């Protein structure tokens, strides 16, 4: 293709001969210039570096931007900004290396060549120059590793007084199943697998305050929880905090065991909701029994349970424990992700709510439905057959079972209708549904992101610091150096003294010399009186001995 082009336009090329330089001497093409403190390239470098630094800081430290981008796109943006800042710092850094190198008598042609080519492996270059060039080359990969190692942190922003929908319900699909047993198992299984107290939380709404006090908090409605989950990215989660009612169960320590009122109630069953409700099951035939009694069927604020062993001459009355249940306010904090919702913290206020009729005016038929659950979870009998220490210290918490029992029964019977402003004023589930209510919620949206902090600031600020330091040293320490902003191969060829070139003969192909060649810049200033502008020349000398370079004068135009 080249030969074809030459044939088509032969006048564009001339055959090169040995005497070609004598046959034709073109006019001078070099452009003289004044010394400049800050070139337009360096100005653009400063502005570009500042812009990239600002973008990187916004991407990392502005929570909403970090949440929108996510960690992967954050890494892309920060990598791009670091690359552009590295390019911006290259010119000032290379120039200050040239200036510092040529400011001493030990300046060599090999060192200048190494700096111009950014090659730390250049033979016979000054060791200090090679070390600095190596650091320049290694800085980019080092910063890349540094900022990527800061991934896996968190960035978050907060929203106050957001309206959220809560209710006495199950935020999962089990809310539409059965009469409460499935909800009960779903809520209590995490506790049963890892029981403990005090102040432990389990699942999405259980709080075990003490050995004899537990609570089941109202939780986000299913639709509200789904809306929150759909708004999240895979690398995000929310921390939501709200004050909500909870079903609180605690032991009645003032029970007078000398009365036999409960013994009488145990033997009296009534179909009327004002009468007692009781149930019993045996764990070991003829030996061990579990029983439950609700003195008034429609009043669930007072429940009595017992575990007795016939062989020890025990009865329901001699082993009974009485628990009181009520609705109290709690401050709950939940973690919501794309796949789950879990309770993180629960703080009781010990203040009763206005909807106590939920506990006092509902015929829930708890005893017959849940007696087998107490058989399943019974702790006293398991002491005999399994790890006694584990069950004595951790499972002995009937308050957790009772609070979960009442909550799951109410949650199963409540027909959730989303969108109402206030709960249904009627508390009887047989007369109408319990509607979810709206309350103020604080939402903290957390995104997995580059960790904001002083470490990432250090990484981002390194290139701008190098750039400003390079410019500052050149302007303040070496303001009149003969190495200008356009210094390069053309500058050397345009100013080199002819006799000095003889030292370079033989290196036309290899580009290598057998010894260091020192470089000196002679600055000659002249004014013939015909031009108001002072003019000067820069002459470059090569030698096998060190030379000191001259200094430029302000207001002089050099060629």
Coordinates of C-alpha atoms in Angstrom, one line a residue:
X1 CA 0.0 0.0 0.0
X2 CA 2.9 2.4 0.8
X3 CA 4.6 1.7 -2.6
X4 CA 1.3 2.3 -4.4
X5 CA 0.8 5.6 -2.6
X6 CA 4.3 6.7 -3.5
X7 CA 3.8 5.8 -7.1
X8 CA 0.6 7.8 -7.3
X9 CA 2.2 10.9 -5.9
X10 CA 5.9 10.7 -6.5
X11 CA 6.4 14.4 -6.0
X12 CA 5.5 14.0 -2.3
X13 CA 8.7 12.1 -1.6
X14 CA 12.3 12.4 -2.6
X15 CA 14.9 9.7 -2.6
X16 CA 17.2 10.1 0.4
X17 CA 20.9 10.5 -0.4
X18 CA 24.0 11.0 1.6
X19 CA 24.2 14.6 0.6
X20 CA 20.5 15.2 1.1
X21 CA 21.1 17.7 3.9
X22 CA 23.4 19.7 1.7
X23 CA 21.0 19.7 -1.3
X24 CA 18.2 21.4 0.6
X25 CA 18.1 23.6 3.6
X26 CA 14.5 24.5 4.6
X27 CA 13.6 27.6 6.6
X28 CA 13.8 27.6 10.4
X29 CA 10.7 26.0 11.8
X30 CA 11.3 26.3 15.5
X31 CA 9.0 28.6 17.6
X32 CA 10.7 30.7 20.3
X33 CA 8.8 31.3 23.5
X34 CA 8.9 33.1 26.9
X35 CA 9.4 31.3 30.1
X36 CA 6.0 30.5 31.6
X37 CA 5.3 29.8 35.3
X38 CA 2.2 27.7 34.6
X39 CA 1.4 26.3 31.2
X40 CA -2.1 25.7 29.8
X41 CA -1.5 21.9 29.9
X42 CA -0.7 22.2 33.7
X43 CA -3.8 24.4 34.2
X44 CA -5.9 21.7 32.5
X45 CA -4.2 19.0 34.6
X46 CA -5.1 20.9 37.9
X47 CA -8.7 21.4 36.8
X48 CA -9.1 17.8 35.6
X49 CA -7.5 16.4 38.8
X50 CA -9.8 18.6 41.0
X51 CA -12.9 17.5 39.0
X52 CA -12.0 13.8 39.3
X53 CA -11.3 14.2 43.0
X54 CA -14.7 15.9 43.5
X55 CA -16.5 13.2 41.6
X56 CA -14.8 10.4 43.5
X57 CA -15.6 12.0 46.8
X58 CA -19.3 12.4 45.9
X59 CA -19.5 8.8 44.6
X60 CA -18.2 7.5 47.9
X61 CA -19.3 10.0 50.6
X62 CA -22.8 11.1 49.3
X63 CA -25.1 8.3 50.7
X64 CA -27.8 8.6 48.1
X65 CA -25.3 8.6 45.2
X66 CA -23.6 5.5 46.8
X67 CA -27.0 3.8 47.2
X68 CA -27.9 4.5 43.6
X69 CA -24.7 3.3 42.2
X70 CA -24.0 0.3 44.4
X71 CA -20.5 -1.0 45.2
X72 CA -19.7 -2.3 41.7
X73 CA -20.4 0.9 39.9
X74 CA -18.7 2.8 42.7
X75 CA -15.5 0.8 42.0
X76 CA -15.8 1.6 38.3
X77 CA -16.1 5.3 38.9
X78 CA -13.3 5.5 41.4
X79 CA -11.0 3.5 39.2
X80 CA -11.8 5.9 36.3
X81 CA -11.2 9.0 38.4
X82 CA -7.9 7.6 39.7
X83 CA -6.7 6.8 36.2
X84 CA -7.6 10.3 35.0
X85 CA -5.9 11.9 38.0
X86 CA -2.8 9.8 37.3
X87 CA -2.7 11.0 33.7
X88 CA -3.1 14.6 35.0
X89 CA -0.2 14.3 37.4
X90 CA 2.2 12.7 34.9
X91 CA 3.2 15.9 33.1
X92 CA 4.0 18.0 36.1
X93 CA 5.7 15.0 37.8
X94 CA 7.8 14.3 34.8
X95 CA 8.7 17.9 34.4
X96 CA 9.8 18.3 38.0
X97 CA 12.0 15.2 37.6
X98 CA 13.6 16.8 34.6
X99 CA 14.1 20.1 36.4
X100 CA 15.6 18.5 39.5
X101 CA 17.8 16.3 37.4
X102 CA 19.2 19.1 35.2
X103 CA 19.7 21.4 38.2
X104 CA 22.9 19.6 39.2
X105 CA 26.2 18.9 37.6
X106 CA 25.4 15.2 37.6
X107 CA 22.6 15.5 35.0
X108 CA 23.1 12.8 32.3
X109 CA 21.6 12.2 28.9
X110 CA 20.6 8.7 30.0
X111 CA 18.6 10.1 33.0
X112 CA 16.8 12.6 30.7
X113 CA 16.0 9.8 28.3
X114 CA 14.7 7.6 31.1
X115 CA 12.4 10.3 32.3
X116 CA 11.1 11.2 28.9
X117 CA 10.3 7.5 28.2
X118 CA 9.2 6.8 31.8
X119 CA 11.5 3.8 31.8
X120 CA 13.1 2.9 35.1
X121 CA 15.2 0.2 33.4
X122 CA 17.2 2.6 31.2
X123 CA 20.9 1.6 31.4
X124 CA 23.3 4.0 33.2
X125 CA 20.5 6.3 34.3
X126 CA 20.9 7.9 37.7
X127 CA 19.9 5.6 40.5
X128 CA 17.7 8.2 42.2
X129 CA 15.9 8.9 38.9
X130 CA 15.3 5.2 38.3
X131 CA 13.9 4.7 41.8
X132 CA 11.5 7.7 41.3
X133 CA 10.4 6.3 37.9
X134 CA 9.8 2.9 39.4
X135 CA 7.6 4.5 42.1
X136 CA 5.7 6.4 39.3
X137 CA 5.1 3.2 37.4
X138 CA 4.1 1.2 40.6
X139 CA 1.8 3.9 42.0
X140 CA -1.1 3.2 39.7
X141 CA -1.4 -0.5 40.5
X142 CA -0.8 0.1 44.2
X143 CA -3.6 2.6 44.4
X144 CA -5.9 0.2 42.4
X145 CA -5.2 -2.5 45.0
X146 CA -5.7 0.0 47.8
X147 CA -9.1 1.3 46.9
X148 CA -10.4 -2.1 46.0
X149 CA -9.3 -3.4 49.4
X150 CA -11.7 -0.8 51.0
X151 CA -14.7 -2.5 49.4
X152 CA -17.3 -4.2 51.6
X153 CA -18.1 -1.2 53.8
X154 CA -21.4 0.5 54.3
X155 CA -22.9 3.8 53.2
X156 CA -26.3 4.9 54.6
X157 CA -28.8 7.7 54.6
X158 CA -31.7 8.3 57.0
X159 CA -35.3 9.3 56.5
X160 CA -37.4 10.5 59.5
X161 CA -41.2 10.5 60.0
X162 CA -41.9 8.2 57.1
X163 CA -45.4 6.7 57.2
X164 CA -45.3 2.9 57.6
X165 CA -48.0 0.2 58.0
X166 CA -47.9 -2.1 61.0
X167 CA -50.3 -4.5 62.6
X168 CA -50.8 -7.5 64.8
X169 CA -49.9 -9.9 62.0
X170 CA -47.4 -12.1 60.3
X171 CA -45.4 -10.4 57.5
X172 CA -44.9 -13.8 55.8
X173 CA -47.2 -16.0 53.8
X174 CA -48.2 -18.1 56.8
X175 CA -50.7 -15.3 57.8
X176 CA -53.3 -17.0 55.6
X177 CA -52.9 -20.5 56.9
X178 CA -54.9 -22.3 59.5
X179 CA -55.9 -21.1 63.0
X180 CA -52.6 -20.0 64.4
X181 CA -50.4 -23.1 64.9
X182 CA -48.4 -22.5 61.8
X183 CA -47.8 -18.9 62.8
X184 CA -46.8 -20.1 66.3
X185 CA -44.3 -22.6 65.0
X186 CA -42.8 -20.0 62.5
X187 CA -42.4 -17.5 65.3
X188 CA -41.1 -19.7 68.1
X189 CA -38.7 -22.1 66.2
X190 CA -35.8 -19.6 66.1
X191 CA -36.1 -19.2 69.9
X192 CA -36.4 -22.9 70.5
X193 CA -33.2 -23.6 68.4
X194 CA -31.2 -21.0 70.4
X195 CA -33.0 -20.1 73.5
X196 CA -31.7 -17.5 75.9
X197 CA -32.3 -14.4 78.0
X198 CA -32.1 -11.6 79.0
X199 CA -33.0 -9.1 76.3
X200 CA -32.8 -11.5 73.3
X201 CA -34.7 -11.0 70.1
X202 CA -35.9 -13.7 67.7
X203 CA -37.5 -13.8 64.3
X204 CA -39.4 -10.8 63.2
X205 CA -41.2 -9.9 66.4
X206 CA -40.2 -11.9 69.5
X207 CA -38.5 -10.3 72.5
X208 CA -37.4 -12.4 75.5
X209 CA -36.8 -9.8 78.2
X210 CA -36.2 -12.0 81.2
X211 CA -36.8 -15.6 82.3
X212 CA -40.4 -14.8 83.1
X213 CA -41.3 -12.0 80.7
X214 CA -41.6 -12.0 76.9
X215 CA -43.3 -9.9 74.2
X216 CA -44.6 -10.3 70.7
X217 CA -44.4 -7.0 68.8
X218 CA -46.7 -5.7 66.1
X219 CA -44.7 -5.9 62.9
X220 CA -44.8 -4.4 59.4
X221 CA -47.7 -5.7 57.4
X222 CA -47.0 -8.1 54.6
X223 CA -47.7 -5.6 51.8
X224 CA -45.6 -2.9 53.5
X225 CA -42.7 -5.3 54.0
X226 CA -43.0 -6.4 50.4
X227 CA -42.9 -2.8 49.2
X228 CA -39.8 -2.2 51.2
X229 CA -38.1 -5.3 49.9
X230 CA -38.9 -4.5 46.3
X231 CA -37.3 -1.1 46.7
X232 CA -34.0 -2.6 47.7
X233 CA -31.1 -3.8 45.6
X234 CA -29.3 -7.0 46.3
X235 CA -26.5 -5.1 48.0
X236 CA -28.9 -3.0 50.2
X237 CA -30.9 -3.4 53.4
X238 CA -33.0 -1.2 55.5
X239 CA -33.1 -0.5 59.3
X240 CA -36.5 0.6 60.3
X241 CA -37.5 1.8 63.7
X242 CA -41.1 2.4 65.0
X243 CA -43.0 2.5 68.3
X244 CA -45.7 -0.1 68.2
X245 CA -47.9 -2.1 70.6
X246 CA -46.9 -5.5 71.7
X247 CA -48.4 -8.5 73.5
X248 CA -46.5 -8.7 76.8
X249 CA -46.6 -11.8 79.0
X250 CA -45.1 -11.9 82.5
X251 CA -45.5 -14.1 85.5
X252 CA -47.8 -13.1 88.3
X253 CA -45.5 -13.3 91.3
X254 CA -48.3 -12.3 93.7
X255 CA -50.3 -15.5 93.2
X256 CA -51.6 -16.9 96.5
X257 CA -51.1 -20.7 96.3
X258 CA -53.2 -21.3 99.5
X259 CA -56.4 -20.6 97.7
X260 CA -58.1 -23.5 95.8
X261 CA -60.0 -21.3 93.4
X262 CA -58.1 -22.5 90.4
X263 CA -58.6 -26.1 91.5
X264 CA -62.3 -25.6 91.4
X265 CA -62.1 -23.9 88.0
X266 CA -60.0 -26.7 86.7
X267 CA -63.0 -29.1 87.2
X268 CA -65.6 -26.7 85.8
X269 CA -66.1 -26.3 82.1
X270 CA -68.6 -24.0 80.5
X271 CA -69.7 -23.3 77.0
X272 CA -70.5 -19.8 78.0
X273 CA -67.6 -17.3 77.2
X274 CA -67.9 -16.0 80.7
X275 CA -66.9 -19.4 82.1
X276 CA -63.5 -21.1 82.3
X277 CA -61.7 -22.9 79.5
X278 CA -59.2 -25.7 80.3
X279 CA -57.3 -28.5 78.6
X280 CA -55.0 -31.3 79.6
X281 CA -52.7 -33.8 77.9
X282 CA -50.4 -36.5 79.2
X283 CA -46.8 -36.6 78.3
X284 CA -46.2 -40.0 79.9
X285 CA -49.3 -42.1 80.4
X286 CA -50.3 -42.3 84.1
X287 CA -47.3 -40.2 85.2
X288 CA -46.8 -36.8 83.8
X289 CA -49.3 -34.2 82.6
X290 CA -49.5 -30.7 81.2
X291 CA -52.5 -28.5 81.7
X292 CA -53.7 -25.0 80.8
X293 CA -56.6 -22.9 82.2
X294 CA -58.2 -19.7 81.1
X295 CA -60.5 -18.6 84.0
X296 CA -62.7 -16.6 81.5
X297 CA -62.8 -17.9 78.0
X298 CA -63.0 -14.5 76.3
X299 CA -60.4 -12.9 78.6
X300 CA -56.9 -13.7 77.6
X301 CA -55.1 -11.5 80.1
X302 CA -55.0 -14.2 82.7
X303 CA -53.7 -17.7 81.9
X304 CA -52.7 -20.5 84.2
X305 CA -50.5 -23.4 83.3
X306 CA -49.1 -26.4 85.3
X307 CA -46.9 -29.4 84.9
X308 CA -47.5 -32.2 87.4
X309 CA -46.4 -35.7 88.0
X310 CA -48.9 -38.2 89.6
X311 CA -46.1 -40.3 91.0
X312 CA -44.9 -37.4 93.1
X313 CA -48.5 -36.7 94.3
X314 CA -48.6 -33.5 92.4
X315 CA -51.7 -31.9 91.0
X316 CA -52.7 -29.1 88.8
X317 CA -53.3 -26.8 91.8
X318 CA -50.0 -27.6 93.4
X319 CA -47.8 -26.8 90.4
X320 CA -49.8 -24.0 88.7
X321 CA -48.2 -20.8 87.5
X322 CA -50.3 -17.7 86.6
X323 CA -49.3 -15.3 83.9
X324 CA -50.7 -11.8 83.1
X325 CA -50.9 -10.6 79.5
X326 CA -51.4 -7.0 78.2
X327 CA -50.8 -4.7 75.3
X328 CA -47.8 -2.4 75.9
X329 CA -45.9 0.0 73.7
X330 CA -42.5 -1.1 72.4
X331 CA -39.8 0.6 70.3
X332 CA -38.8 -2.0 67.7
X333 CA -36.0 -2.0 65.2
X334 CA -36.1 -4.3 62.2
X335 CA -33.6 -5.2 59.4
X336 CA -35.3 -5.6 56.0
X337 CA -33.5 -7.1 53.1
X338 CA -34.7 -8.4 49.7
X339 CA -35.3 -11.9 51.2
X340 CA -36.1 -11.4 54.9
X341 CA -37.2 -9.2 57.8
X342 CA -35.8 -9.7 61.3
X343 CA -36.1 -7.9 64.6
X344 CA -32.8 -6.4 65.7
X345 CA -33.8 -4.6 68.9
X346 CA -36.8 -4.2 71.2
X347 CA -37.1 -1.6 74.0
X348 CA -40.2 -1.8 76.3
X349 CA -41.8 1.4 77.5
X350 CA -43.9 -0.4 80.2
X351 CA -46.9 1.7 79.2
X352 CA -50.2 0.0 78.4
X353 CA -52.0 0.9 75.1
X354 CA -55.7 1.7 74.6
X355 CA -56.6 -1.5 72.8
X356 CA -56.7 -3.8 75.9
X357 CA -60.0 -5.1 74.6
X358 CA -58.0 -7.3 72.2
X359 CA -56.9 -9.3 75.1
X360 CA -60.2 -9.1 77.2
X361 CA -63.0 -9.4 74.6
X362 CA -62.1 -12.2 72.3
X363 CA -63.1 -15.9 72.6
X364 CA -59.9 -17.4 71.2
X365 CA -60.3 -21.0 72.4
X366 CA -56.6 -21.2 73.4
X367 CA -56.5 -24.1 75.8
X368 CA -57.8 -26.8 73.5
X369 CA -55.9 -25.6 70.5
X370 CA -52.5 -25.1 72.1
X371 CA -52.3 -27.7 74.8
X372 CA -50.3 -30.0 72.6
X373 CA -47.9 -27.2 71.9
X374 CA -47.1 -27.1 75.6
X375 CA -46.6 -30.8 75.4
X376 CA -44.1 -30.2 72.6
X377 CA -42.2 -27.4 74.3
X378 CA -42.5 -28.7 77.9
X379 CA -39.3 -28.0 79.8
X380 CA -39.8 -29.8 83.1
X381 CA -40.4 -33.2 81.6
X382 CA -37.4 -32.8 79.2
X383 CA -35.2 -32.2 82.2
X384 CA -35.5 -35.9 82.9
X385 CA -34.6 -37.1 79.4
X386 CA -32.3 -34.6 77.8
X387 CA -29.6 -32.1 78.7
X388 CA -30.8 -30.9 82.1
X389 CA -28.6 -27.8 82.2
X390 CA -29.7 -26.7 78.8
X391 CA -33.4 -26.9 79.5
X392 CA -33.2 -25.6 83.1
X393 CA -31.3 -22.5 82.1
X394 CA -32.7 -21.7 78.7
X395 CA -36.1 -23.3 77.9
X396 CA -37.7 -22.6 81.2
X397 CA -39.7 -19.7 79.8
X398 CA -43.4 -20.2 79.7
X399 CA -44.0 -16.5 79.1
X400 CA -42.5 -16.9 75.6
X401 CA -44.9 -19.7 74.7
X402 CA -47.9 -17.9 76.1
X403 CA -47.2 -14.6 74.4
X404 CA -46.5 -16.4 71.1
X405 CA -49.7 -18.4 71.5
X406 CA -52.0 -15.4 72.0
X407 CA -50.2 -13.5 69.2
X408 CA -50.4 -16.3 66.7
X409 CA -54.1 -16.9 67.4
X410 CA -55.0 -13.2 67.0
X411 CA -52.8 -12.9 63.8
X412 CA -54.5 -16.0 62.3
X413 CA -58.0 -14.7 63.0
X414 CA -57.3 -11.1 61.8
X415 CA -58.2 -10.5 58.2
X416 CA -55.7 -7.9 57.1
X417 CA -57.0 -5.1 55.0
X418 CA -54.3 -2.7 53.8
X419 CA -54.7 1.0 53.4
X420 CA -56.9 2.1 56.3
X421 CA -55.9 5.1 58.3
X422 CA -56.9 3.7 61.8
X423 CA -57.6 0.3 63.4
X424 CA -61.1 -0.9 63.5
X425 CA -62.6 0.5 66.7
X426 CA -64.2 -2.9 67.5
X427 CA -61.8 -5.4 69.1
X428 CA -63.9 -8.5 68.8
X429 CA -62.4 -10.5 65.9
X430 CA -65.8 -12.3 65.5
X431 CA -67.4 -9.0 64.7
X432 CA -64.9 -7.5 62.3
X433 CA -61.3 -7.6 61.1
X434 CA -58.4 -5.9 62.8
X435 CA -57.1 -3.4 60.3
X436 CA -53.4 -2.4 60.1
X437 CA -52.5 1.1 61.4
X438 CA -50.1 3.7 60.1
X439 CA -47.3 5.1 62.3
X440 CA -44.2 7.2 61.9
X441 CA -41.1 5.2 61.0
X442 CA -37.5 6.1 60.8
X443 CA -35.8 4.4 57.9
X444 CA -32.0 3.9 57.5
X445 CA -31.1 2.6 54.0
X446 CA -27.7 0.9 54.1
X447 CA -25.8 0.0 50.9
X448 CA -22.8 -2.3 50.7
X449 CA -20.2 0.1 49.3
X450 CA -16.6 1.4 49.5
X451 CA -15.9 2.2 53.1
X452 CA -16.0 6.0 53.5
X453 CA -13.3 7.3 55.8
X454 CA -9.8 8.6 56.0
X455 CA -8.2 5.6 54.2
X456 CA -10.1 6.2 51.0
X457 CA -9.4 10.0 51.3
X458 CA -5.7 9.2 51.5
X459 CA -5.9 7.1 48.3
X460 CA -7.8 9.7 46.4
X461 CA -5.7 12.7 47.6
X462 CA -2.3 11.1 46.6
X463 CA -2.3 12.1 42.9
X464 CA -3.5 15.7 43.6
X465 CA -0.9 16.1 46.3
X466 CA 1.8 14.9 43.9
X467 CA 0.6 17.3 41.2
X468 CA 0.5 20.3 43.5
X469 CA 3.8 19.5 45.1
X470 CA 5.5 19.1 41.7
X471 CA 4.1 22.5 40.5
X472 CA 5.0 24.2 43.8
X473 CA 8.6 23.0 43.8
X474 CA 9.1 24.0 40.2
X475 CA 7.6 27.5 40.6
X476 CA 9.1 28.2 44.0
X477 CA 12.5 26.4 44.0
X478 CA 13.4 26.2 40.3
X479 CA 11.5 29.1 38.7
X480 CA 14.2 29.8 36.0
X481 CA 15.1 26.3 34.9
X482 CA 15.9 25.9 31.2
X483 CA 13.5 22.9 31.1
X484 CA 10.2 24.4 29.9
X485 CA 6.8 22.9 29.6
X486 CA 7.5 21.6 26.1
X487 CA 10.9 20.1 26.8
X488 CA 11.5 16.8 25.0
X489 CA 13.4 15.3 22.1
X490 CA 12.8 18.2 19.8
X491 CA 14.2 20.6 22.4
X492 CA 17.4 18.6 22.7
X493 CA 17.9 18.3 18.9
X494 CA 17.1 22.0 18.3
X495 CA 19.6 23.3 20.9
X496 CA 22.4 20.8 20.9
X497 CA 25.9 22.0 20.0
X498 CA 27.1 20.3 16.8
X499 CA 30.4 19.1 18.1
X500 CA 28.7 17.4 21.1
X501 CA 26.8 15.0 18.8
X502 CA 30.1 13.2 17.9
X503 CA 29.8 11.5 21.3
X504 CA 26.6 9.8 20.3
X505 CA 27.9 8.2 17.1
X506 CA 27.3 4.5 16.9
X507 CA 24.1 4.5 19.0
X508 CA 21.8 5.1 16.1
X509 CA 20.1 1.7 16.3
X510 CA 20.8 0.5 19.9
X511 CA 20.2 3.9 21.6
X512 CA 22.9 2.8 24.2
X513 CA 26.1 4.4 25.3
X514 CA 29.1 2.8 27.0
X515 CA 29.3 5.5 29.6
X516 CA 27.2 8.2 31.2
X517 CA 27.0 11.4 29.0
X518 CA 26.5 14.6 31.1
X519 CA 24.2 17.3 29.8
X520 CA 24.6 21.1 30.4
X521 CA 22.3 23.9 29.2
X522 CA 24.0 27.2 28.4
X523 CA 21.7 30.2 28.4
X524 CA 22.8 33.2 26.2
X525 CA 20.9 36.5 26.3
X526 CA 21.3 39.2 23.6
X527 CA 19.8 42.5 22.7
X528 CA 21.0 44.3 19.5
X529 CA 19.0 47.4 20.2
X530 CA 16.7 47.0 17.2
X531 CA 14.1 45.1 19.2
X532 CA 12.5 46.0 22.5
X533 CA 12.1 42.3 23.3
X534 CA 15.2 40.7 24.8
X535 CA 16.1 37.5 23.1
X536 CA 18.2 34.5 24.0
X537 CA 19.4 31.1 23.0
X538 CA 19.6 27.8 24.8
X539 CA 22.6 25.7 23.8
X540 CA 22.8 22.1 25.0
X541 CA 26.3 20.5 25.5
X542 CA 27.1 16.8 25.9
X543 CA 30.3 15.9 27.8
X544 CA 31.9 13.1 29.7
X545 CA 32.3 15.5 32.6
X546 CA 29.6 17.2 34.7
X547 CA 28.4 20.7 33.8
X548 CA 26.3 23.3 35.5
X549 CA 23.3 24.7 33.6
X550 CA 22.4 28.3 33.2
X551 CA 19.2 30.0 34.3
X552 CA 16.5 31.8 32.3
X553 CA 15.7 35.5 32.7
X554 CA 12.1 36.7 33.0
X555 CA 10.8 38.7 30.0
X556 CA 13.3 37.1 27.6
X557 CA 12.2 35.2 24.5
X558 CA 14.3 32.1 24.0
X559 CA 14.9 29.9 21.0

